[in-house]
Coordinates of C-alpha atoms in Angstrom, one line a residue:
Chain U
X281 CA 17.5 0.6 20.1
X282 CA 19.3 -0.7 23.1
X283 CA 22.8 -1.6 22.0
X284 CA 23.8 -5.1 22.4
X285 CA 26.9 -6.9 21.3
X286 CA 27.0 -9.8 19.0
X287 CA 24.4 -11.9 17.3
X288 CA 20.9 -12.2 18.8
X289 CA 19.1 -15.4 17.6
X290 CA 15.9 -14.3 19.3
X291 CA 15.7 -11.2 17.1
X292 CA 16.4 -13.3 14.0
X293 CA 13.7 -15.8 14.8
X294 CA 11.2 -13.1 15.8
X295 CA 12.0 -11.1 12.7
X296 CA 11.4 -14.1 10.4
X297 CA 8.2 -14.9 12.1
X298 CA 6.9 -11.4 12.0
X299 CA 7.9 -10.9 8.3
X300 CA 6.1 -14.2 7.4
X301 CA 3.0 -13.0 9.2
X302 CA 3.2 -9.7 7.4
X303 CA 3.6 -11.5 4.1
X304 CA 0.4 -13.5 4.7
X305 CA -1.5 -10.3 5.5
X306 CA -0.1 -8.6 2.4
X307 CA -1.2 -11.6 0.3
X308 CA -4.7 -11.3 1.7
X309 CA -5.1 -7.6 1.2
X310 CA -3.7 -8.0 -2.3
X311 CA -6.5 -10.5 -3.0
X312 CA -4.1 -13.5 -3.6
X313 CA -5.5 -15.5 -0.6
X314 CA -8.5 -15.4 1.6
X315 CA -7.4 -15.3 5.2
X316 CA -9.9 -16.7 7.7
X317 CA -9.7 -17.2 11.4
X318 CA -8.8 -20.8 10.7
X319 CA -5.5 -19.6 9.4
X320 CA -5.1 -16.4 11.3
X321 CA -5.0 -18.0 14.8
X322 CA -2.3 -20.5 13.9
X323 CA -0.3 -17.7 12.3
X324 CA -0.6 -15.4 15.2
X325 CA 0.1 -18.1 17.8
X326 CA 3.1 -19.3 15.8
X327 CA 4.6 -15.9 15.6
X328 CA 4.1 -15.1 19.3
X329 CA 5.1 -18.5 20.4
X330 CA 8.3 -18.7 18.3
X331 CA 9.3 -15.2 19.5
X332 CA 8.8 -16.1 23.1
X333 CA 10.5 -19.4 22.8
X334 CA 13.5 -18.0 21.1
X335 CA 13.8 -15.2 23.7
X336 CA 13.4 -17.6 26.5
X337 CA 16.0 -20.1 25.2
X338 CA 18.5 -17.4 24.2
X339 CA 18.4 -15.9 27.7
X340 CA 19.5 -19.1 29.4
Chain J
X1137 CA 52.3 -33.8 54.2
X1138 CA 53.8 -37.2 54.9
X1139 CA 55.2 -38.4 58.2
X1140 CA 58.6 -38.2 56.6
X1141 CA 58.2 -34.7 55.5
X1142 CA 61.3 -32.8 56.5
X1143 CA 59.2 -29.8 57.0
X1144 CA 57.1 -31.6 59.5
X1145 CA 57.4 -29.8 62.9
X1146 CA 58.8 -31.5 65.8
X1147 CA 55.9 -33.0 67.7
X1148 CA 57.6 -32.3 70.9
X1149 CA 57.7 -28.6 70.2
X1150 CA 54.2 -27.5 69.1
X1151 CA 54.3 -24.2 70.9
X1152 CA 57.2 -22.9 68.7
X1153 CA 55.1 -23.2 65.6
X1154 CA 52.3 -21.3 67.0
X1155 CA 52.6 -17.6 66.4
X1156 CA 51.7 -15.5 69.3
X1157 CA 49.9 -12.9 67.4
X1158 CA 47.7 -13.1 64.4
X1159 CA 48.8 -11.4 61.2
X1160 CA 47.7 -7.9 60.8
X1161 CA 44.5 -7.3 58.9
X1162 CA 45.0 -6.9 55.3
X1163 CA 47.9 -9.2 55.1
X1164 CA 48.4 -11.0 51.8
X1165 CA 46.4 -14.0 52.4
X1166 CA 44.1 -15.9 50.1
X1167 CA 41.7 -16.2 52.9
X1168 CA 41.1 -12.6 52.6
X1169 CA 39.4 -13.3 49.3
X1170 CA 36.7 -15.2 51.0
X1171 CA 33.6 -13.6 52.2
X1172 CA 34.1 -13.0 55.8
X1173 CA 31.1 -12.2 57.9
X1174 CA 31.3 -9.5 60.4
X1175 CA 31.8 -10.6 63.9
X1176 CA 28.7 -11.7 65.5
X1177 CA 26.9 -11.9 62.1
X1178 CA 25.6 -15.2 61.0
X1179 CA 27.3 -16.6 58.0
X1180 CA 25.2 -16.9 54.9
X1181 CA 25.8 -20.6 54.4
X1182 CA 23.2 -23.0 55.8
X1183 CA 23.8 -25.0 58.9
X1184 CA 26.1 -27.9 58.2
X1185 CA 28.0 -26.1 55.5
X1186 CA 31.6 -26.5 56.2
X1187 CA 32.2 -23.1 54.7
X1188 CA 30.2 -21.6 57.4
X1189 CA 32.2 -23.4 59.9
X1190 CA 35.4 -22.2 58.5
X1191 CA 34.3 -18.7 58.1
X1192 CA 32.9 -18.4 61.6
X1193 CA 35.2 -16.2 63.7
X1194 CA 35.6 -19.0 66.2
X1195 CA 39.1 -18.3 67.5
X1196 CA 40.1 -15.1 69.1
X1197 CA 43.7 -15.9 68.5
X1198 CA 45.4 -13.3 70.6
X1199 CA 47.6 -14.1 73.4
X1200 CA 49.0 -17.2 71.8
X1201 CA 46.1 -19.2 73.2
X1202 CA 46.7 -22.8 73.5
X1203 CA 44.2 -24.7 71.5
X1204 CA 43.7 -27.0 74.4
X1205 CA 42.6 -24.0 76.6
X1206 CA 40.2 -22.6 74.1
X1207 CA 36.5 -23.3 74.5
X1208 CA 36.2 -23.8 70.8
X1209 CA 35.2 -27.3 69.9
X1210 CA 36.8 -26.9 66.5
X1211 CA 39.9 -28.9 66.7
X1212 CA 40.1 -31.8 64.4
X1213 CA 39.5 -34.9 66.3
X1214 CA 39.6 -37.6 63.8
X1215 CA 42.4 -39.1 61.8
X1216 CA 44.8 -38.9 64.7
X1217 CA 45.5 -35.3 64.1
X1218 CA 47.3 -34.6 67.2
X1219 CA 47.5 -30.9 67.7
X1220 CA 51.1 -31.3 68.4
X1221 CA 51.6 -32.6 64.9
X1222 CA 50.0 -29.7 63.2
X1223 CA 51.9 -27.0 61.6
X1224 CA 48.9 -24.8 62.0
X1225 CA 49.1 -21.6 63.8
X1226 CA 46.7 -20.7 66.5
X1227 CA 45.0 -18.3 64.1
X1228 CA 44.1 -21.1 61.7
X1229 CA 40.8 -22.9 62.0
X1230 CA 40.7 -26.6 61.8
X1231 CA 37.5 -27.2 59.9
X1232 CA 35.7 -30.1 61.4
X1233 CA 33.7 -32.1 59.0
X1234 CA 35.2 -30.3 56.0
X1235 CA 37.2 -31.8 53.3
X1236 CA 40.6 -31.0 52.0
X1237 CA 39.1 -29.9 48.7
X1238 CA 37.0 -27.3 50.4
X1239 CA 39.8 -25.7 52.2
X1240 CA 42.3 -23.5 50.5
X1241 CA 45.8 -25.0 50.5
X1242 CA 47.7 -24.1 53.5
X1243 CA 44.8 -22.5 55.1
X1244 CA 42.7 -24.8 57.1
X1245 CA 43.4 -28.4 57.7
X1246 CA 40.2 -30.3 57.7
X1247 CA 39.4 -33.1 59.9
X1248 CA 40.1 -36.7 59.0
X1249 CA 43.8 -36.2 58.5
X1250 CA 43.4 -33.2 56.4
X1251 CA 46.4 -31.8 58.0
X1252 CA 48.5 -34.1 55.8
X1253 CA 47.2 -32.4 52.8
X1254 CA 48.8 -29.1 53.7
X1255 CA 51.6 -28.4 51.2
X1256 CA 55.0 -28.6 52.6
X1257 CA 56.5 -25.3 53.4
X1258 CA 53.3 -23.5 53.3
X1259 CA 53.4 -20.8 55.8
X1260 CA 50.7 -21.1 58.5
X1261 CA 48.4 -18.3 58.1
X1262 CA 46.2 -17.0 60.8
X1263 CA 42.6 -15.8 60.4
X1264 CA 42.6 -12.5 58.6
X1265 CA 39.0 -11.6 59.0
X1266 CA 37.7 -9.8 61.9
X1267 CA 39.6 -10.6 65.0
X1268 CA 38.1 -9.4 68.1
X1269 CA 40.3 -7.8 70.6
X1270 CA 41.6 -9.8 73.4
X1271 CA 39.0 -10.3 76.0
X1272 CA 36.1 -9.5 73.8
X1273 CA 33.5 -12.1 74.4
X1274 CA 32.0 -13.7 71.3
X1275 CA 28.4 -12.8 70.8
X1276 CA 25.6 -14.6 69.2
X1277 CA 23.9 -13.3 66.1
X1278 CA 22.6 -9.7 66.1
X1279 CA 19.3 -9.1 67.8
X1280 CA 19.8 -11.7 70.4
X1281 CA 19.7 -10.2 73.9
X1282 CA 20.7 -12.7 76.5
X1283 CA 18.8 -12.7 79.7
X1284 CA 20.3 -11.3 82.8
X1285 CA 22.7 -13.6 84.5
X1286 CA 23.5 -15.5 81.4
X1287 CA 27.1 -16.1 80.7
X1288 CA 28.6 -15.2 77.4
X1289 CA 27.8 -17.8 75.0
X1290 CA 30.2 -20.4 73.8
X1291 CA 30.7 -20.7 70.1
X1292 CA 29.7 -23.9 68.7
X1293 CA 31.6 -23.5 65.5
X1294 CA 28.7 -21.9 63.6
X1295 CA 26.2 -19.4 64.3
X1296 CA 23.8 -19.4 61.4
X1297 CA 21.8 -22.3 62.6
X1298 CA 20.7 -20.5 65.6
X1299 CA 18.3 -18.4 63.6
X1300 CA 16.3 -21.4 62.5
X1301 CA 16.4 -22.8 66.0
X1302 CA 17.8 -26.0 64.7
X1303 CA 19.8 -26.7 67.8
X1304 CA 23.1 -26.1 66.3
X1305 CA 25.1 -23.0 66.8
X1306 CA 22.8 -21.5 69.3
X1307 CA 23.9 -21.0 72.8
X1308 CA 22.3 -22.2 76.0
X1309 CA 22.5 -20.3 79.2
X1310 CA 23.5 -22.2 82.2
X1311 CA 20.8 -23.8 84.1
X1312 CA 19.2 -25.9 81.4
X1313 CA 16.3 -25.3 79.2
X1314 CA 13.9 -23.8 81.8
X1315 CA 12.0 -20.9 80.5
X1316 CA 12.8 -17.5 82.1
X1317 CA 10.5 -15.8 84.5
X1318 CA 9.4 -13.2 82.0
X1319 CA 7.3 -14.1 78.9
X1320 CA 9.8 -13.7 76.1
X1321 CA 12.3 -16.6 75.9
X1322 CA 15.2 -15.8 73.7
X1323 CA 16.0 -19.5 73.3
X1324 CA 12.7 -20.1 71.5
X1325 CA 12.9 -18.7 68.0
X1326 CA 9.9 -16.8 66.8
X1327 CA 7.9 -18.7 64.2
X1328 CA 8.7 -17.6 60.7
X1329 CA 6.1 -15.3 59.2
X1330 CA 3.6 -17.1 57.1
X1331 CA 4.0 -16.4 53.4
X1332 CA 2.6 -17.8 50.2
X1333 CA 5.1 -19.8 48.3
X1334 CA 5.0 -22.6 45.9
X1335 CA 5.8 -25.9 47.6
X1336 CA 8.8 -27.8 46.5
X1337 CA 8.0 -30.9 48.6
X1338 CA 4.2 -31.2 48.0
X1339 CA 3.9 -30.7 44.3
X1340 CA 2.4 -32.3 41.3
X1341 CA 3.2 -29.7 38.7
X1342 CA 4.5 -26.4 40.0
X1343 CA 3.6 -26.7 43.6
X1344 CA 0.9 -24.0 43.5
X1345 CA -1.8 -26.2 45.1
X1346 CA 0.7 -27.4 47.7
X1347 CA 1.7 -23.9 48.5
X1348 CA -1.9 -22.7 48.8
X1349 CA -2.8 -25.6 51.0
X1350 CA 0.1 -24.9 53.4
X1351 CA -0.7 -21.2 53.4
X1352 CA -4.4 -21.6 54.2
X1353 CA -3.9 -24.7 56.3
X1354 CA -6.0 -26.9 54.1
X1355 CA -5.5 -30.1 52.2
X1356 CA -3.8 -29.3 48.9
X1357 CA -6.1 -31.8 47.3
X1358 CA -8.9 -29.3 47.7
X1359 CA -7.1 -26.8 45.5
X1360 CA -6.1 -29.4 43.0
X1361 CA -9.7 -30.4 42.6
X1362 CA -10.7 -26.8 42.2
X1363 CA -8.1 -26.3 39.5
X1364 CA -9.3 -29.4 37.7
X1365 CA -12.9 -28.3 37.9
X1366 CA -12.0 -24.8 36.6
X1367 CA -10.4 -26.4 33.6
X1368 CA -13.9 -27.3 32.4
X1369 CA -14.9 -23.6 32.8
X1370 CA -13.3 -22.6 29.5
X1371 CA -9.9 -23.6 30.5
X1372 CA -9.9 -21.2 33.4
X1373 CA -8.2 -23.7 35.7
X1374 CA -5.2 -23.8 33.4
X1375 CA -5.0 -20.0 33.2
X1376 CA -5.4 -19.5 37.0
X1377 CA -2.8 -22.2 37.7
X1378 CA -0.4 -20.7 35.2
X1379 CA -0.8 -17.3 36.8
X1380 CA -0.2 -18.7 40.2
X1381 CA 2.9 -20.5 38.9
X1382 CA 4.1 -17.3 37.4
X1383 CA 3.5 -14.9 40.2
X1384 CA 3.8 -17.0 43.4
X1385 CA 7.4 -17.3 44.3
X1386 CA 9.0 -20.5 45.3
X1387 CA 10.3 -21.3 48.7
X1388 CA 13.5 -19.4 48.0
X1389 CA 11.5 -16.3 47.2
X1390 CA 12.2 -16.5 43.5
X1391 CA 9.2 -15.8 41.2
X1392 CA 9.0 -17.5 37.9
X1393 CA 8.1 -14.2 36.2
X1394 CA 11.2 -12.4 35.1
X1395 CA 13.2 -15.4 34.4
X1396 CA 13.7 -16.9 31.1
X1397 CA 12.1 -20.2 32.0
X1398 CA 8.6 -18.6 32.1
X1399 CA 9.1 -17.1 28.7
X1400 CA 10.2 -20.5 27.3
X1401 CA 7.3 -22.2 28.9
X1402 CA 4.8 -19.7 27.7
X1403 CA 6.3 -19.8 24.2
X1404 CA 6.0 -23.5 24.1
X1405 CA 2.4 -23.4 25.2
X1406 CA 1.6 -20.7 22.6
X1407 CA 3.2 -22.8 19.9
X1408 CA 1.1 -25.8 21.0
X1409 CA -1.9 -23.6 20.7
X1410 CA -0.9 -22.8 17.2
X1411 CA -0.8 -26.5 16.3
X1412 CA -4.1 -27.1 18.0
X1413 CA -5.7 -24.2 16.2
X1414 CA -5.0 -25.9 12.9
X1415 CA -7.3 -28.8 13.8
X1416 CA -10.1 -27.0 15.7
X1417 CA -11.1 -24.0 17.7
X1418 CA -8.2 -22.2 19.3
X1419 CA -7.6 -23.4 22.8
X1420 CA -9.0 -21.2 25.5
X1421 CA -11.1 -19.4 22.9
X1422 CA -13.5 -22.1 21.9
X1423 CA -16.4 -20.9 19.9
X1424 CA -16.5 -17.6 21.8
X1425 CA -14.1 -15.1 23.2
X1426 CA -13.1 -17.5 26.0
X1427 CA -10.1 -16.4 28.0
X1428 CA -8.8 -13.9 25.4
X1429 CA -9.7 -10.9 27.7
X1430 CA -7.9 -12.5 30.6
X1431 CA -4.9 -13.3 28.4
X1432 CA -4.7 -9.6 27.4
X1433 CA -5.0 -8.6 31.0
X1434 CA -2.3 -11.0 32.0
X1435 CA 0.0 -9.6 29.3
X1436 CA -0.6 -6.1 30.7
X1437 CA 0.0 -7.3 34.2
X1438 CA 3.2 -9.0 33.3
X1439 CA 4.4 -5.9 31.4
X1440 CA 3.7 -3.7 34.4
X1441 CA 5.4 -6.2 36.8
X1442 CA 8.5 -6.4 34.6
X1443 CA 8.5 -2.6 34.3
X1444 CA 8.5 -2.1 38.1
X1445 CA 10.9 -5.0 38.9
X1446 CA 14.2 -4.0 40.3
X1447 CA 13.3 -0.5 41.1
X1448 CA 13.8 0.9 44.6
X1449 CA 11.5 3.4 46.1
X1450 CA 7.8 4.0 45.5
X1451 CA 8.4 7.0 43.3
X1452 CA 10.6 5.2 40.9
X1453 CA 8.3 2.2 40.8
X1454 CA 5.3 4.4 40.1
X1455 CA 7.3 6.3 37.4
X1456 CA 8.2 3.0 35.7
X1457 CA 4.6 1.7 35.9
X1458 CA 3.4 5.0 34.6
X1459 CA 5.8 4.8 31.7
X1460 CA 4.7 1.3 31.0
X1461 CA 1.1 2.3 31.0
X1462 CA 1.8 5.1 28.6
X1463 CA 3.6 2.7 26.3
X1464 CA 0.8 0.2 26.5
X1465 CA -1.6 3.0 25.7
X1466 CA 0.5 4.0 22.7
X1467 CA 0.5 0.4 21.5
X1468 CA -3.3 0.2 22.0
X1469 CA -3.8 3.4 20.1
X1470 CA -1.5 2.1 17.3
X1471 CA -3.6 -1.0 17.2
X1472 CA -6.8 0.9 16.9
X1473 CA -5.3 3.0 14.1
X1474 CA -4.1 -0.1 12.3
X1475 CA -7.6 -1.6 12.6
X1476 CA -9.2 1.5 11.2
X1477 CA -6.6 1.9 8.5
X1478 CA -6.9 -1.7 7.4
X1479 CA -10.7 -1.4 7.5
X1480 CA -10.8 1.6 5.1
X1481 CA -8.5 -0.1 2.6
X1482 CA -5.0 0.5 3.8
X1483 CA -4.5 -3.1 4.8
X1484 CA -1.7 -3.6 2.3
X1485 CA 0.1 -0.7 3.8
X1486 CA -0.2 -2.0 7.3
X1487 CA 1.0 -5.4 6.1
X1488 CA 4.0 -3.8 4.5
X1489 CA 4.8 -2.1 7.7
X1490 CA 4.7 -5.4 9.5
X1491 CA 7.1 -6.9 7.0
X1492 CA 9.4 -3.9 7.3
X1493 CA 9.5 -4.3 11.1
X1494 CA 10.3 -8.0 10.6
X1495 CA 13.1 -7.2 8.3
X1496 CA 14.4 -4.7 10.8
X1497 CA 14.4 -7.4 13.4
X1498 CA 16.3 -9.7 11.2
X1499 CA 18.9 -7.0 10.5
X1500 CA 19.1 -6.0 14.1
X1501 CA 19.9 -9.6 15.0
X1502 CA 23.4 -9.2 13.6
X1503 CA 23.9 -6.0 15.5
X1504 CA 22.9 -7.1 19.0
X1505 CA 19.2 -7.4 18.4
X1506 CA 16.2 -5.1 19.0
X1507 CA 13.6 -7.4 20.4
X1508 CA 11.3 -4.6 21.4
X1509 CA 10.4 -4.3 17.7
X1510 CA 8.2 -7.3 18.2
X1511 CA 5.8 -5.3 20.2
X1512 CA 4.9 -2.7 17.5
X1513 CA 5.0 -5.4 14.9
X1514 CA 2.3 -7.4 16.7
X1515 CA 0.4 -4.3 17.6
X1516 CA 0.0 -3.7 13.9
X1517 CA -0.3 -7.3 12.7
X1518 CA -3.1 -8.4 15.2
X1519 CA -5.7 -5.8 14.2
X1520 CA -4.8 -6.0 10.6
X1521 CA -5.3 -9.8 10.8
X1522 CA -8.6 -9.2 12.5
X1523 CA -9.7 -7.0 9.7
X1524 CA -8.6 -9.5 7.2
X1525 CA -10.1 -12.6 8.7
X1526 CA -13.4 -10.9 9.7
X1527 CA -13.7 -9.1 6.4
X1528 CA -14.3 -5.8 8.1
X1529 CA -15.1 -3.1 5.6
X1530 CA -15.4 0.3 7.1
X1531 CA -15.8 2.2 3.8
X1532 CA -19.6 2.4 4.0
X1533 CA -21.6 5.1 5.7
X1534 CA -20.9 5.7 9.4
X1535 CA -23.6 6.5 11.9
X1536 CA -26.8 5.3 13.4
X1537 CA -30.0 4.7 11.3
X1538 CA -33.4 3.7 12.3
X1539 CA -36.3 2.7 10.1
X1540 CA -39.9 2.0 11.0
X1541 CA -41.5 0.5 7.9
X1542 CA -45.2 0.6 7.1
X1543 CA -45.1 -1.3 3.8
X1544 CA -42.8 -3.6 1.9
X1545 CA -42.2 -0.9 -0.7
X1546 CA -40.2 1.0 1.9
X1547 CA -37.8 -1.9 2.4
X1548 CA -34.5 -1.4 0.7
X1549 CA -32.9 -4.5 -0.8
X1550 CA -29.5 -3.8 0.9
X1551 CA -28.4 -1.8 3.9
X1552 CA -24.7 -0.9 4.1
X1553 CA -23.1 0.4 7.2
X1554 CA -19.4 1.1 7.5
X1555 CA -19.5 1.6 11.3
X1556 CA -22.6 2.2 13.2
X1557 CA -26.0 0.8 13.9
X1558 CA -29.1 0.2 11.8
X1559 CA -32.5 -0.7 13.3
X1560 CA -35.5 -1.7 11.3
X1561 CA -38.9 -2.3 12.6
X1562 CA -41.0 -4.3 10.1
X1563 CA -43.7 -5.5 12.5
X1564 CA -46.3 -3.3 10.7
X1565 CA -45.3 -4.6 7.2
X1566 CA -47.7 -7.0 5.5
X1567 CA -45.3 -9.1 3.5
X1568 CA -46.5 -10.5 0.2
X1569 CA -46.8 -14.2 -0.3
X1570 CA -43.5 -15.7 -1.4
X1571 CA -40.0 -14.6 -0.6
X1572 CA -38.9 -11.1 0.3
X1573 CA -35.1 -10.5 0.4
X1574 CA -33.2 -8.0 2.6
X1575 CA -29.5 -7.8 2.9
X1576 CA -27.1 -6.1 5.4
X1577 CA -23.5 -5.3 4.8
X1578 CA -21.9 -4.0 8.0
X1579 CA -18.3 -3.4 8.6
X1580 CA -18.5 -2.8 12.3
X1581 CA -21.6 -2.2 14.2
X1582 CA -25.0 -3.6 15.1
X1583 CA -28.1 -4.6 13.1
X1584 CA -31.5 -5.0 14.7
X1585 CA -34.4 -6.3 12.7
X1586 CA -37.9 -6.8 14.0
X1587 CA -39.9 -8.9 11.6
X1588 CA -43.6 -9.4 11.2
X1589 CA -45.1 -12.0 13.5
X1590 CA -46.5 -14.0 10.6
X1591 CA -43.3 -14.1 8.6
X1592 CA -41.3 -17.1 7.9
X1593 CA -37.7 -16.1 8.5
X1594 CA -34.7 -17.6 6.6
X1595 CA -31.2 -16.4 7.6
X1596 CA -27.8 -16.6 6.0
X1597 CA -25.5 -14.6 8.3
X1598 CA -21.8 -14.4 8.3
X1599 CA -20.1 -12.6 11.1
X1600 CA -16.3 -12.2 11.6
X1601 CA -16.3 -11.4 15.3
X1602 CA -19.5 -10.9 17.2
X1603 CA -23.0 -12.3 17.8
X1604 CA -25.8 -13.4 15.7
X1605 CA -29.2 -13.8 17.3
X1606 CA -32.0 -15.3 15.2
X1607 CA -35.4 -16.3 16.3
X1608 CA -34.9 -18.9 19.0
X1609 CA -31.1 -19.1 18.4
X1610 CA -27.9 -17.3 19.4
X1611 CA -24.4 -17.7 18.1
X1612 CA -21.3 -15.8 19.1
X1613 CA -17.6 -15.7 18.8
X1614 CA -15.1 -15.7 15.9
X1615 CA -16.2 -16.6 12.4
X1616 CA -19.9 -17.0 13.2
X1617 CA -21.8 -18.6 10.3
X1618 CA -25.5 -19.0 10.5
X1619 CA -27.5 -20.7 7.7
X1620 CA -31.1 -21.3 8.6
X1621 CA -33.3 -22.3 5.6
X1622 CA -36.6 -23.6 6.8
X1623 CA -38.9 -25.0 4.2
X1624 CA -42.0 -22.8 4.5
X1625 CA -45.5 -24.1 4.0
X1626 CA -47.2 -23.3 0.7
X1627 CA -48.2 -19.7 0.4
X1628 CA -46.2 -18.6 3.4
X1629 CA -44.7 -15.1 3.7
X1630 CA -41.0 -15.6 3.8
X1631 CA -38.4 -13.0 4.7
X1632 CA -34.9 -14.1 3.6
X1633 CA -32.1 -12.3 5.4
X1634 CA -28.6 -12.1 4.2
X1635 CA -26.1 -10.4 6.4
X1636 CA -22.4 -9.9 6.4
X1637 CA -21.0 -8.3 9.5
X1638 CA -17.4 -7.9 10.1
X1639 CA -17.2 -6.9 13.7
X1640 CA -20.4 -6.6 15.6
X1641 CA -23.8 -8.2 16.1
X1642 CA -27.1 -8.8 14.3
X1643 CA -30.4 -9.6 16.0
X1644 CA -33.5 -10.8 14.3
X1645 CA -36.6 -10.9 16.5
X1646 CA -40.3 -10.6 16.5
X1647 CA -40.5 -8.6 19.7
X1648 CA -38.1 -6.3 21.5
X1649 CA -38.3 -8.7 24.4
X1650 CA -36.3 -11.2 22.4
X1651 CA -33.4 -8.9 22.0
X1652 CA -30.2 -9.7 23.9
X1653 CA -27.8 -7.1 22.6
X1654 CA -30.1 -4.3 21.6
X1655 CA -32.1 -2.0 23.7
X1656 CA -35.4 -3.6 24.5
X1657 CA -36.9 -0.3 25.7
X1658 CA -36.3 1.4 22.4
X1659 CA -39.4 -0.1 20.9
X1660 CA -41.4 -0.6 24.0
X1661 CA -43.9 2.1 23.2
X1662 CA -44.8 0.3 20.0
X1663 CA -44.8 -3.2 21.5
X1664 CA -47.9 -5.1 20.6
X1665 CA -48.0 -7.5 23.4
X1666 CA -46.8 -11.1 23.7
X1667 CA -45.8 -13.0 20.6
X1668 CA -47.1 -16.6 20.7
X1669 CA -44.7 -18.0 18.1
X1670 CA -41.7 -16.0 19.3
X1671 CA -39.3 -18.9 19.4
X1672 CA -40.2 -20.2 15.9
X1673 CA -38.5 -18.7 12.9
X1674 CA -41.0 -20.1 10.5
X1675 CA -44.3 -21.2 11.9
X1676 CA -45.6 -24.2 10.1
X1677 CA -42.4 -24.9 8.4
X1678 CA -41.1 -28.4 7.7
X1679 CA -37.7 -29.0 9.2

């Protein structure tokens, strides 16, 4: 892990998005929900987009 | 300084205020903090920049040169700034056209009465940059070789503009603008090398079309129309334009890639895709794979570019690119492992790993961050999500199976394949009147079914990712759902097919010639000739 100082909002946003995506997957494999592509694509796009946006904005 | 300033020098005695010699180099002078170009080197500032004018080593100050005798047209001429009134040494540079705000206090009085702004009592400070020895003729910028017989050039207060041939700061040999006898004319600047850059003046969005038009000498409208037309080719125009915007540098040589703005823009676009995916097919994917392969290639390309950026030397660049390729390969292998693991029932474990990586990212945010964890998290989440959404079940038997049935009694009610292929030739089967069912459950692979020519075929096919080819129809992409239920005529022989394929393809045909994915030559030795009703799933059926 590259050491950085201070708080990194991009990592926080990315972590929350990734954890939420993992939770959706876990619910599917546990049989609680039925994940289809109609929900998978928005979830994946939202995770990647939120991460990129947070990284881009925090680098300014 | 005011006219009544007691420190004002006697206008009748200007020579006494002018030091005969410049201060030695390294003297404590705030001008030493400025970036001073080497003698004869063009200053970095553009033409017209007063900083360039100040920094130009315009005055060889040795010998107590009288400003009136110098050939430097740098004396302030406006504001009634009589040189006799100035408390400026010969080493100082009056900056014509500059402002008092631009000049350090006590350093250079600018034109327009800027001499009055010099604080009282401030010691006149000579130029502390490079001072050519007495008698050393000023030279134009490096690389310039004056023609024989030319006199040493006269400084025009700046030298940088000569590079662009703008007419300022260059020098003109005596005799006017005639071209010399030989072919190369040093007064004519060489045309700048043509390079591809996004246009800042002729732009609608990012200046890509304008830059292409200027580079190829064509009307940019041609490229704009091409981009618009390519938009209708699965959105390729948007992707190509975006790649051009990312990789073609602007006129200052700065590429969008590598700066935070491209990441912000791409993130915003991806978020927009997330919203659009809620109401329809994902953008750029449509009902098929669309631009997904190109997007993955673009991601790999950007990763390699960023890996090699900033490295000097071919060896180091290749080393960084090689390392990036290895990491990409590791991520790819991890994705395959995650796909297989989720397919054989370890999906919950993969999902838990993704959650753990997300939690690690959150924790790292308070300790400086570890953004790279996003990469392995997505490398696990994407294939796991694919398995989840496509219902890929790899727990069945793996391998390739082929059946050539002679009677309906040989037909199994269900064929299960974890990963592999199953091919069934039923063309010799005489189906009984009524409905005969056959089912396929395939995790990842291919199903090929050749049906009797007199059979009425009904299909209910669900494919996660792949292709379904039924008689006369073809469907491909993500989440393919085919439900064809023709109403057969009375007494017809109906074959009802139910298939669930996670990742792969299924083809139902009456002849190998109808196959698109499968090997047509596999059954050629048993081909029975042309099928008259090949494009009809159920001859005689009511729609």
